[in-house]
Coordinates of C-alpha atoms and ligand atoms in Angstrom, one line a residue:
X121 CA 0.0 -0.1 -0.1
X122 CA 1.3 3.4 -0.9
X123 CA 0.2 6.5 0.9
X124 CA 0.2 9.6 -1.3
X125 CA 0.1 13.1 0.3
X126 CA -2.3 15.2 -1.8
X127 CA -0.9 18.8 -1.7
X128 CA -4.5 20.0 -1.2
X129 CA -6.1 17.3 0.9
X130 CA -3.3 15.5 2.9
X131 CA -2.4 11.8 3.1
X132 CA -4.6 9.3 1.5
X133 CA -4.4 5.8 0.2
X134 CA -3.1 5.2 -3.4
X135 CA -6.6 3.9 -4.3
X136 CA -7.9 7.5 -4.3
X137 CA -5.5 8.6 -7.0
X138 CA -4.8 8.0 -10.7
X139 CA -1.6 8.1 -12.4
X140 CA -1.3 10.5 -15.4
X141 CA 2.0 9.4 -16.7
X142 CA 5.2 11.4 -17.2
X143 CA 5.2 15.0 -16.1
X144 CA 6.7 17.9 -17.8
X145 CA 5.9 16.7 -21.4
X146 CA 5.7 19.9 -23.4
X147 CA 3.2 20.0 -26.4
X148 CA 5.0 21.2 -29.5
X149 CA 4.2 24.9 -30.5
X150 CA 3.6 24.1 -34.1
X151 CA 2.4 20.6 -34.4
X152 CA 1.3 20.9 -38.0
X153 CA 5.0 21.4 -38.9
X154 CA 6.2 18.1 -37.3
X155 CA 6.9 15.0 -39.4
X156 CA 4.4 12.1 -38.6
X157 CA 7.4 10.4 -36.9
X158 CA 8.1 13.5 -34.6
X159 CA 4.3 13.8 -33.7
X160 CA 4.1 10.1 -33.1
X161 CA 6.9 10.3 -30.7
X162 CA 5.3 13.2 -28.9
X163 CA 2.0 11.5 -28.5
X164 CA 3.1 7.9 -27.9
X165 CA 6.7 7.8 -26.5
X166 CA 7.4 8.4 -22.8
X167 CA 10.4 7.8 -20.6
X168 CA 10.3 4.6 -18.6
X169 CA 13.3 4.9 -16.2
X170 CA 14.3 2.7 -13.4
X171 CA 14.9 5.2 -10.7
X172 CA 13.9 8.9 -10.4
X173 CA 10.7 9.6 -12.5
X174 CA 8.7 12.7 -12.5
X175 CA 5.1 12.0 -13.0
X176 CA 1.6 13.5 -12.8
X177 CA -1.1 12.3 -10.4
X178 CA -4.7 13.3 -9.9
X179 CA -6.7 13.0 -6.7
X180 CA -9.5 11.3 -8.8
X181 CA -11.5 10.1 -5.6
X182 CA -11.0 13.5 -3.7
X183 CA -10.4 17.0 -4.5
X184 CA -10.0 16.0 -8.3
X185 CA -6.8 18.3 -8.6
X186 CA -3.8 17.4 -10.5
X187 CA -0.2 17.5 -9.1
X188 CA 3.2 16.3 -9.8
X189 CA 5.3 13.7 -7.9
X190 CA 8.9 12.4 -8.0
X191 CA 9.0 8.8 -7.4
X192 CA 11.7 6.2 -7.3
X193 CA 10.4 3.5 -9.7
X194 CA 12.7 0.9 -8.1
X195 CA 11.2 1.2 -4.6
X196 CA 7.8 3.0 -5.3
X197 CA 8.9 5.5 -2.7
X198 CA 7.5 9.0 -3.3
X199 CA 10.3 11.5 -2.9
X200 CA 8.5 14.7 -3.4
X201 CA 5.1 16.1 -4.3
X202 CA 4.6 19.5 -5.6
X203 CA 1.7 21.6 -7.3
X204 CA 1.7 22.1 -11.0
X205 CA 2.6 25.7 -10.9
X206 CA 5.6 24.9 -8.6
X207 CA 9.1 24.7 -10.1
X208 CA 10.3 21.2 -11.2
X209 CA 12.8 20.0 -8.4
X210 CA 16.4 19.3 -9.9
X211 CA 17.3 15.8 -10.1
X212 CA 20.4 16.4 -8.1
X213 CA 18.1 16.7 -5.0
X214 CA 17.3 13.1 -5.2
X215 CA 20.8 11.7 -6.1
X216 CA 21.1 9.7 -2.9
X217 CA 17.7 8.1 -3.5
X218 CA 18.8 5.8 -6.3
X219 CA 19.4 2.5 -4.5
X220 CA 17.0 -0.2 -5.1
X221 CA 16.1 -2.6 -2.2
X222 CA 18.3 -5.3 -3.4
X223 CA 21.2 -3.0 -4.6
X224 CA 20.5 -3.5 -8.2
X225 CA 22.3 -1.2 -10.7
X226 CA 20.3 1.8 -12.1
X227 CA 19.7 0.3 -15.3
X228 CA 19.1 -3.5 -16.2
X229 CA 17.7 -6.5 -14.3
X230 CA 20.4 -6.6 -11.7
X231 CA 22.5 -9.3 -13.4
X232 CA 24.2 -7.0 -16.0
X233 CA 25.0 -3.5 -16.6
X234 CA 23.7 -1.7 -19.7
X235 CA 26.5 0.4 -21.4
X236 CA 25.4 3.5 -23.3
Ligands
LIG31 ZN1 -6.8 16.0 -3.0

């Protein structure tokens, strides 16, 4: 069970919320000028990191307001919650939060390391 602290209502069970996917995805200014490939990437492609992830949530069974959260996808720990009009926190603020429960590397299944 995950407890999420709505910035408007306080702590509630995760079942009261809906995840809205990646936060801070900016709609292109001139979508008609984009290629089909670029438009498709904007509409369908999202990051799916293991570790720190900025995402949108809505308190769908409460105040119905949207907000952003920073979550460690390895542990499901919510590291920070902030309102939409607040500034995105820097990722360096969470650099000490990247350990998974089993000590796995930041990328991969734990049995190997992906080189970029
Ligand atoms: Zn709320």
